[in-house]
């Protein structure tokens, strides 16, 4: 039985190794020859470092990406390169951290900045590897595409300077969203366009037409409008929203808590995002965040939920209401106070805030280490503190020990002198004792002489 069990484990290990090798076969290991051989193909490349923990976590996902892309018949080739071994090539592609995912198409290199999941990476590669602007030939195709995309940008019309600008913006922002074009007869009948050509965004069950005079630069408008009006906000979403220049109004709630306070605040944010779009959409992005852990670390504060916070991701300032938000009127008033400058801004990126951030991050790191592994925390922080304490003790007591030594030496010298003086007194005593003895001999001599005279 033991032998059979051993054979089973060996067979299982061999099978697992075979599966891993098979998965890795869909991902090519790239070397320095890649630079000269890549331009005829489209490559999705993971630049990694062998020691990087995030790279190791991405590796099985990357193998799945390779398998999925190969099976789909896509022309994209998937590879990975050790950026530490081929640092000159990695530098040419602008690799600054690990892992870095890039899609290379001809002379162009597109950075992937989304979540590191198989579906998100594949969706990015399919979007960027295709044409910058995809043509929709029929209403059926338009309806099919609209169902698949929550936010859809569409150019309507023929050749024009606006189309040229649209294609230029697409080359810049294709990493974030799709771009489509169609003729006027493809657009649904409910869409009313003031003039042609036009650029339209479909989202949130409605459509909005780009107006150069009101919306400014086309690239900035598309960058602002590429998000839905209301979002489930997390750390990654906040990072992306930083490019839009908008303030982010967030209801911080506990989605597991079904109390009236939590559900009402979320509803208030949603109502304002929808009903006051024309007033606030150019300056504000609305959404909610589940839990306060991330927001607490961001603000270096301890917020009591549910609450509303408005974040300025460009300068790390934030605004908190001075009273509870009970309804849409309260939230609208709070937002208007921010716009007219009467609401007090907190935080920022000044010197004191940076120092506070360093201290906060250090405390958080120490606390997390002790929480996850107390013994490791004691070793990492206790040992250096112990060494520093010993060094400080040695420095502080060095002068004292020197003074004590000098005092001891002085005492010893004084003692030697005292001993010397005492020795002299003893010698004198001895001499005094000897002198009487000498006098006794004289007396004895005189006594003998007297005796002789008597005789």
Coordinates of C-alpha atoms in Angstrom, one line a residue:
X1 CA 0.0 0.0 0.0
X2 CA 2.8 2.4 0.9
X3 CA 4.5 1.7 -2.4
X4 CA 1.3 2.3 -4.3
X5 CA 0.8 5.6 -2.4
X6 CA 4.3 6.6 -3.3
X7 CA 3.7 5.8 -7.0
X8 CA 0.5 7.9 -6.9
X9 CA 2.2 10.9 -5.5
X10 CA 5.0 10.6 -8.0
X11 CA 2.5 10.3 -10.8
X12 CA 0.6 13.3 -9.5
X13 CA 3.8 15.4 -9.3
X14 CA 4.8 14.4 -12.8
X15 CA 1.4 15.3 -14.1
X16 CA 1.4 18.7 -12.4
X17 CA 4.9 19.4 -13.8
X18 CA 3.7 18.4 -17.3
X19 CA 0.7 20.8 -17.0
X20 CA 2.9 23.7 -15.8
X21 CA 5.3 23.0 -18.7
X22 CA 2.4 22.9 -21.2
X23 CA 1.0 26.2 -19.9
X24 CA 4.4 27.8 -20.0
X25 CA 4.8 26.6 -23.6
X26 CA 2.3 29.3 -24.7
X27 CA 4.5 32.0 -23.3
X28 CA 7.8 32.6 -25.0
X29 CA 11.0 33.4 -23.0
X30 CA 12.5 36.4 -24.8
X31 CA 16.2 37.4 -25.0
X32 CA 18.2 40.2 -26.6
X33 CA 17.3 39.0 -30.1
X34 CA 13.7 40.1 -29.5
X35 CA 14.5 43.7 -30.2
X36 CA 15.3 43.0 -33.9
X37 CA 12.7 40.3 -34.6
X38 CA 9.6 41.8 -33.0
X39 CA 8.4 44.4 -35.5
X40 CA 6.6 42.1 -37.9
X41 CA 4.3 40.8 -35.0
X42 CA 2.1 42.0 -32.2
X43 CA 3.6 41.1 -28.9
X44 CA 2.1 41.2 -25.4
X45 CA 5.1 41.2 -23.1
X46 CA 5.6 40.9 -19.3
X47 CA 8.8 42.5 -18.2
X48 CA 9.6 40.9 -14.8
X49 CA 12.3 40.5 -12.2
X50 CA 13.0 37.1 -10.7
X51 CA 13.0 38.4 -7.1
X52 CA 9.8 40.4 -7.5
X53 CA 6.9 39.0 -5.4
X54 CA 4.2 40.6 -7.6
X55 CA 5.9 39.1 -10.7
X56 CA 5.7 35.6 -9.1
X57 CA 2.0 36.2 -8.3
X58 CA 1.4 37.2 -12.0
X59 CA 3.2 34.2 -13.5
X60 CA 0.3 31.7 -13.4
X61 CA -2.1 34.3 -14.6
X62 CA 0.3 35.2 -17.4
X63 CA 0.4 31.5 -18.5
X64 CA -3.4 31.5 -18.6
X65 CA -3.4 34.6 -20.8
X66 CA -1.0 32.8 -23.2
X67 CA -3.2 29.8 -23.4
X68 CA -6.4 31.8 -23.9
X69 CA -4.9 34.0 -26.6
X70 CA -3.4 31.1 -28.5
X71 CA -6.7 29.1 -28.4
X72 CA -8.7 32.1 -29.6
X73 CA -6.6 32.2 -32.8
X74 CA -5.5 35.8 -32.1
X75 CA -2.4 37.0 -34.0
X76 CA -1.0 38.3 -30.7
X77 CA 2.1 36.6 -29.4
X78 CA 2.6 36.4 -25.6
X79 CA 6.1 36.5 -24.1
X80 CA 8.0 37.4 -21.0
X81 CA 11.5 39.0 -20.5
X82 CA 13.8 39.1 -17.4
X83 CA 14.3 42.8 -17.3
X84 CA 17.2 42.4 -14.9
X85 CA 19.1 40.2 -17.4
X86 CA 18.2 42.4 -20.4
X87 CA 18.1 45.8 -18.7
X88 CA 19.1 47.7 -21.8
X89 CA 16.2 46.4 -23.8
X90 CA 13.8 47.0 -20.9
X91 CA 15.1 50.6 -20.6
X92 CA 14.4 51.2 -24.3
X93 CA 10.8 50.2 -23.7
X94 CA 10.5 52.5 -20.7
X95 CA 10.3 49.8 -18.1
X96 CA 10.5 51.5 -14.6
X97 CA 9.0 48.9 -12.3
X98 CA 8.1 45.3 -12.1
X99 CA 6.0 43.7 -13.4
X100 CA 5.4 46.0 -16.5
X101 CA 3.0 44.8 -19.1
X102 CA 3.2 46.3 -22.6
X103 CA 1.6 45.6 -26.0
X104 CA 4.1 46.2 -28.8
X105 CA 2.6 46.9 -32.2
X106 CA 5.1 48.1 -34.8
X107 CA 6.9 51.2 -33.4
X108 CA 4.2 51.7 -30.8
X109 CA 4.3 50.5 -27.2
X110 CA 1.1 50.6 -25.1
X111 CA 1.3 50.3 -21.3
X112 CA -1.3 48.2 -19.5
X113 CA -2.4 49.9 -16.3
X114 CA -5.5 47.8 -15.4
X115 CA -6.1 45.0 -12.8
X116 CA -3.8 42.0 -13.2
X117 CA -6.5 39.5 -14.0
X118 CA -6.7 37.2 -17.0
X119 CA -9.9 38.7 -18.5
X120 CA -8.8 42.3 -18.1
X121 CA -5.4 41.7 -19.7
X122 CA -6.9 39.8 -22.6
X123 CA -9.6 42.5 -23.1
X124 CA -6.8 45.1 -23.2
X125 CA -4.7 43.1 -25.7
X126 CA -7.7 42.6 -28.0
X127 CA -8.7 46.3 -27.9
X128 CA -5.2 47.7 -28.5
X129 CA -4.1 45.1 -31.1
X130 CA -7.1 45.9 -33.4
X131 CA -7.8 49.1 -35.4
X132 CA -7.8 52.4 -33.5
X133 CA -11.3 53.2 -34.7
X134 CA -13.7 50.3 -35.5
X135 CA -16.4 50.8 -38.1
X136 CA -20.0 49.8 -37.4
X137 CA -21.8 49.0 -40.7
X138 CA -25.3 48.5 -39.4
X139 CA -27.8 49.2 -36.6
X140 CA -27.7 45.6 -35.6
X141 CA -23.9 45.8 -35.1
X142 CA -24.4 49.1 -33.2
X143 CA -26.9 47.4 -30.8
X144 CA -24.6 44.4 -30.3
X145 CA -21.6 46.6 -29.5
X146 CA -23.7 48.8 -27.2
X147 CA -24.8 45.8 -25.1
X148 CA -21.1 44.8 -24.6
X149 CA -19.8 48.2 -23.6
X150 CA -21.0 50.4 -20.7
X151 CA -19.3 53.4 -22.2
X152 CA -19.2 53.7 -26.0
X153 CA -17.6 56.6 -28.0
X154 CA -18.9 57.0 -31.6
X155 CA -17.9 59.3 -34.4
X156 CA -20.8 60.0 -36.8
X157 CA -20.1 61.5 -40.2
X158 CA -17.6 61.4 -43.1
X159 CA -14.1 62.6 -43.5
X160 CA -13.4 65.9 -41.6
X161 CA -10.8 67.6 -39.3
X162 CA -12.9 66.4 -36.4
X163 CA -12.4 62.8 -37.5
X164 CA -8.7 63.3 -37.8
X165 CA -8.7 64.6 -34.3
X166 CA -10.8 61.7 -33.2
X167 CA -8.3 59.2 -34.6
X168 CA -5.5 61.1 -32.9
X169 CA -7.2 60.9 -29.5
X170 CA -7.9 57.2 -30.1
X171 CA -4.2 56.5 -30.6
X172 CA -3.6 58.0 -27.2
X173 CA -6.6 56.6 -25.2
X174 CA -7.1 53.2 -26.8
X175 CA -5.5 51.7 -23.7
X176 CA -8.6 52.8 -21.8
X177 CA -11.6 52.4 -24.1
X178 CA -12.9 51.5 -27.5
X179 CA -13.5 54.0 -30.3
X180 CA -16.1 53.4 -33.1
X181 CA -17.4 55.2 -36.1
X182 CA -20.6 55.0 -38.2
X183 CA -22.6 56.8 -40.8
X184 CA -25.7 58.8 -39.8
X185 CA -28.2 56.0 -40.9
X186 CA -26.6 53.6 -38.4
X187 CA -27.4 55.8 -35.4
X188 CA -30.7 54.9 -33.6
X189 CA -33.6 57.2 -34.3
X190 CA -33.9 58.4 -30.8
X191 CA -30.5 60.1 -31.1
X192 CA -30.7 63.7 -32.1
X193 CA -27.5 65.3 -33.4
X194 CA -27.4 69.1 -33.7
X195 CA -25.0 68.9 -36.6
X196 CA -22.6 66.6 -38.5
X197 CA -19.9 65.4 -38.0
X198 CA -20.3 64.7 -34.3
X199 CA -18.8 62.7 -31.5
X200 CA -21.2 61.0 -29.1
X201 CA -20.7 59.0 -25.9
X202 CA -23.4 56.5 -24.9
X203 CA -23.5 55.6 -21.2
X204 CA -25.8 55.5 -18.1
X205 CA -28.8 54.8 -20.4
X206 CA -28.4 58.1 -22.2
X207 CA -26.1 59.8 -24.7
X208 CA -24.2 63.1 -24.7
X209 CA -22.9 65.0 -27.7
X210 CA -19.4 66.6 -27.6
X211 CA -19.6 70.4 -27.9
X212 CA -16.2 72.0 -28.6
X213 CA -17.2 75.4 -27.1
X214 CA -18.6 74.0 -23.9
X215 CA -16.4 70.9 -23.4
X216 CA -13.1 72.2 -24.6
X217 CA -10.4 69.9 -26.0
X218 CA -11.7 66.6 -27.4
X219 CA -9.0 64.6 -25.7
X220 CA -9.9 66.1 -22.3
X221 CA -13.6 65.5 -22.9
X222 CA -13.1 61.8 -23.8
X223 CA -10.8 61.3 -20.8
X224 CA -13.4 62.8 -18.5
X225 CA -16.4 60.9 -20.1
X226 CA -14.8 57.4 -20.3
X227 CA -16.2 56.5 -16.8
X228 CA -19.8 55.9 -16.0
X229 CA -21.5 58.7 -14.0
X230 CA -21.6 56.5 -10.8
X231 CA -18.9 54.0 -9.9
X232 CA -18.0 51.4 -7.3
X233 CA -14.8 53.1 -6.2
X234 CA -11.6 51.3 -5.1
X235 CA -7.9 52.1 -5.0
X236 CA -7.3 51.3 -8.6
X237 CA -10.3 53.4 -9.8
X238 CA -9.1 56.4 -7.8
X239 CA -5.7 56.0 -9.4
X240 CA -7.3 56.1 -12.9
X241 CA -9.6 59.0 -11.9
X242 CA -6.6 61.1 -11.1
X243 CA -6.1 61.6 -14.9
X244 CA -9.5 63.2 -15.4
X245 CA -8.9 66.2 -13.1
X246 CA -12.2 65.7 -11.4
X247 CA -13.0 65.8 -7.7
X248 CA -14.4 62.4 -6.5
X249 CA -17.5 62.5 -4.3
X250 CA -17.6 59.1 -2.4
X251 CA -20.2 57.7 0.0
X252 CA -18.1 55.5 2.3
X253 CA -20.4 52.8 3.5
X254 CA -20.5 49.2 4.6
X255 CA -22.3 47.2 1.9
X256 CA -23.0 44.4 4.3
X257 CA -24.8 46.8 6.6
X258 CA -28.4 47.1 5.5
X259 CA -29.3 49.8 8.0
X260 CA -31.2 52.9 6.7
X261 CA -28.1 55.2 7.2
X262 CA -25.9 53.2 4.8
X263 CA -28.5 52.6 2.1
X264 CA -29.9 56.1 2.2
X265 CA -26.4 57.7 1.7
X266 CA -25.7 55.5 -1.3
X267 CA -29.1 56.4 -2.8
X268 CA -28.4 60.1 -2.3
X269 CA -25.1 59.9 -4.1
X270 CA -26.7 58.0 -7.0
X271 CA -29.6 60.5 -7.3
X272 CA -27.2 63.5 -7.4
X273 CA -25.0 61.8 -10.0
X274 CA -28.0 61.2 -12.3
X275 CA -30.3 64.3 -11.7
X276 CA -27.5 66.9 -11.4
X277 CA -25.3 65.7 -14.2
X278 CA -25.5 68.9 -16.2
X279 CA -24.4 70.9 -13.1
X280 CA -21.6 68.8 -11.8
X281 CA -20.3 66.2 -14.4
X282 CA -17.5 68.4 -15.6
X283 CA -16.0 68.8 -12.1
X284 CA -17.2 65.7 -10.1
X285 CA -17.2 62.0 -10.3
X286 CA -19.6 60.2 -8.0
X287 CA -19.5 56.7 -6.5
X288 CA -19.4 54.7 -3.3
X289 CA -16.7 52.8 -1.5
X290 CA -17.2 49.6 0.6
X291 CA -15.5 50.0 4.0
X292 CA -13.2 52.7 5.3
X293 CA -9.9 50.9 5.5
X294 CA -8.5 52.3 2.2
X295 CA -9.9 55.7 2.7
X296 CA -8.5 55.9 6.3
X297 CA -5.0 55.0 5.0
X298 CA -5.4 57.6 2.2
X299 CA -6.5 60.4 4.5
X300 CA -4.4 59.3 7.5
X301 CA -7.5 59.6 9.6
X302 CA -10.2 57.4 11.1
X303 CA -13.5 58.1 9.4
X304 CA -16.7 57.0 11.0
X305 CA -19.0 55.4 8.4
X306 CA -21.4 56.0 6.8
X307 CA -20.1 59.4 5.6
X308 CA -19.3 61.4 2.5
X309 CA -15.8 62.5 1.5
X310 CA -14.8 64.5 -1.6
X311 CA -11.3 63.8 -2.8
X312 CA -9.0 65.9 -4.9
X313 CA -6.6 63.3 -6.3
X314 CA -4.4 65.9 -8.0
X315 CA -3.1 67.5 -4.8
X316 CA -4.3 64.9 -2.1
X317 CA -6.7 67.4 -0.5
X318 CA -10.1 66.3 0.8
X319 CA -13.4 67.8 2.0
X320 CA -15.6 66.5 4.8
X321 CA -19.2 67.8 5.4
X322 CA -19.7 69.8 8.6
X323 CA -23.0 68.0 9.2
X324 CA -24.6 64.7 8.3
X325 CA -25.8 64.3 4.7
X326 CA -29.5 63.4 5.1
X327 CA -30.8 64.1 1.5
X328 CA -29.9 65.3 -1.9
X329 CA -30.3 68.9 -0.9
X330 CA -27.6 68.5 1.8
X331 CA -25.2 66.9 -0.7
X332 CA -25.9 69.5 -3.4
X333 CA -25.2 72.3 -0.9
X334 CA -22.0 70.6 0.2
X335 CA -20.8 70.3 -3.4
X336 CA -21.7 74.0 -4.1
X337 CA -19.7 75.0 -1.0
X338 CA -16.7 73.2 -2.4
X339 CA -17.1 74.9 -5.8
X340 CA -17.4 78.4 -4.4
X341 CA -14.5 77.9 -1.9
X342 CA -16.4 78.1 1.4
X343 CA -15.8 74.5 2.3
X344 CA -12.6 73.9 4.2
X345 CA -10.0 71.8 2.4
X346 CA -7.9 69.4 4.5
X347 CA -4.8 67.4 3.8
X348 CA -2.7 68.3 0.8
X349 CA 0.8 67.6 -0.4
X350 CA 2.8 70.2 1.6
X351 CA 5.9 69.5 3.6
X352 CA 4.1 68.8 6.9
X353 CA 1.7 66.4 5.2
X354 CA 4.6 64.5 3.6
X355 CA 6.3 64.2 7.0
X356 CA 3.0 63.0 8.4
X357 CA 2.7 60.5 5.6
X358 CA 6.1 59.1 6.3
X359 CA 5.4 58.7 10.0
X360 CA 1.9 57.2 9.3
X361 CA 3.3 54.7 6.7
X362 CA 6.1 53.7 9.1
X363 CA 3.6 53.1 11.9
X364 CA 1.2 51.2 9.6
X365 CA 4.1 49.0 8.4
X366 CA 5.2 48.1 11.9
X367 CA 1.7 47.4 13.0
X368 CA 0.9 45.2 10.0
X369 CA 4.2 43.2 10.5
X370 CA 3.4 42.6 14.2
X371 CA -0.2 41.7 13.4
X372 CA 0.7 39.2 10.7
X373 CA 3.8 37.7 12.4
X374 CA 4.6 38.8 16.0
X375 CA 7.9 36.8 16.1
X376 CA 9.1 38.3 12.8
X377 CA 8.2 41.8 14.1
X378 CA 10.2 41.3 17.3
X379 CA 13.2 40.1 15.2
X380 CA 13.0 42.8 12.6
X381 CA 12.4 45.7 15.0
X382 CA 13.4 44.4 18.4
X383 CA 17.0 43.4 17.4
X384 CA 17.9 46.8 15.8
X385 CA 16.4 48.6 18.7
X386 CA 18.4 46.5 21.1
X387 CA 21.6 47.2 19.2
X388 CA 20.9 50.9 19.1
X389 CA 20.0 50.9 22.9
X390 CA 23.4 49.2 23.7
X391 CA 25.2 51.7 21.5
X392 CA 23.5 54.6 23.2
X393 CA 24.2 53.1 26.6
X394 CA 27.8 52.7 25.7
X395 CA 28.1 56.3 24.4
X396 CA 26.3 57.7 27.5
X397 CA 28.4 55.8 30.0
X398 CA 31.7 56.2 28.3
X399 CA 32.5 59.5 30.0
X400 CA 31.2 58.3 33.3
X401 CA 33.4 55.2 33.2
X402 CA 36.4 57.4 32.3
X403 CA 35.6 59.7 35.2
X404 CA 35.2 56.8 37.5
X405 CA 38.6 55.4 36.4
X406 CA 40.2 58.8 37.0
X407 CA 38.6 59.0 40.4
X408 CA 39.8 55.5 41.2
X409 CA 43.3 56.3 40.1
X410 CA 43.2 59.5 42.3
X411 CA 42.0 57.5 45.2
X412 CA 44.7 54.9 44.7
X413 CA 47.4 57.6 44.6
X414 CA 46.0 59.2 47.8
X415 CA 45.9 55.8 49.3
X416 CA 49.5 55.1 48.3
X417 CA 50.5 58.4 49.8
X418 CA 48.7 57.6 53.0
X419 CA 50.3 54.2 53.1
X420 CA 53.7 55.9 52.6
X421 CA 53.0 58.3 55.5
X422 CA 51.9 55.4 57.7
X423 CA 55.0 53.5 56.9
X424 CA 57.1 56.5 58.0
X425 CA 55.3 56.6 61.3
X426 CA 55.9 52.9 61.9
X427 CA 59.5 53.3 61.1
X428 CA 59.7 56.2 63.6
X429 CA 57.9 54.0 66.2
X430 CA 60.4 51.3 65.5
X431 CA 63.2 53.7 65.9
X432 CA 61.7 55.0 69.1
X433 CA 61.5 51.4 70.4
X434 CA 65.1 50.8 69.4
X435 CA 66.3 53.9 71.1
X436 CA 65.1 52.9 74.5
X437 CA 66.7 49.6 74.0
X438 CA 70.0 51.3 73.3
X439 CA 69.6 53.4 76.4
X440 CA 69.1 50.2 78.4
X441 CA 72.4 48.8 77.1
X442 CA 74.2 52.0 78.3
X443 CA 72.5 51.6 81.6
X444 CA 73.5 48.0 81.7
X445 CA 77.1 49.1 81.0
X446 CA 77.1 51.7 83.7
X447 CA 75.6 49.1 86.0
X448 CA 78.4 46.7 85.2
X449 CA 81.0 49.4 85.9
X450 CA 79.4 50.1 89.3
X451 CA 79.5 46.5 90.1
X452 CA 83.2 46.3 89.3
X453 CA 84.0 49.3 91.5
X454 CA 82.1 47.7 94.3
X455 CA 84.2 44.6 93.9

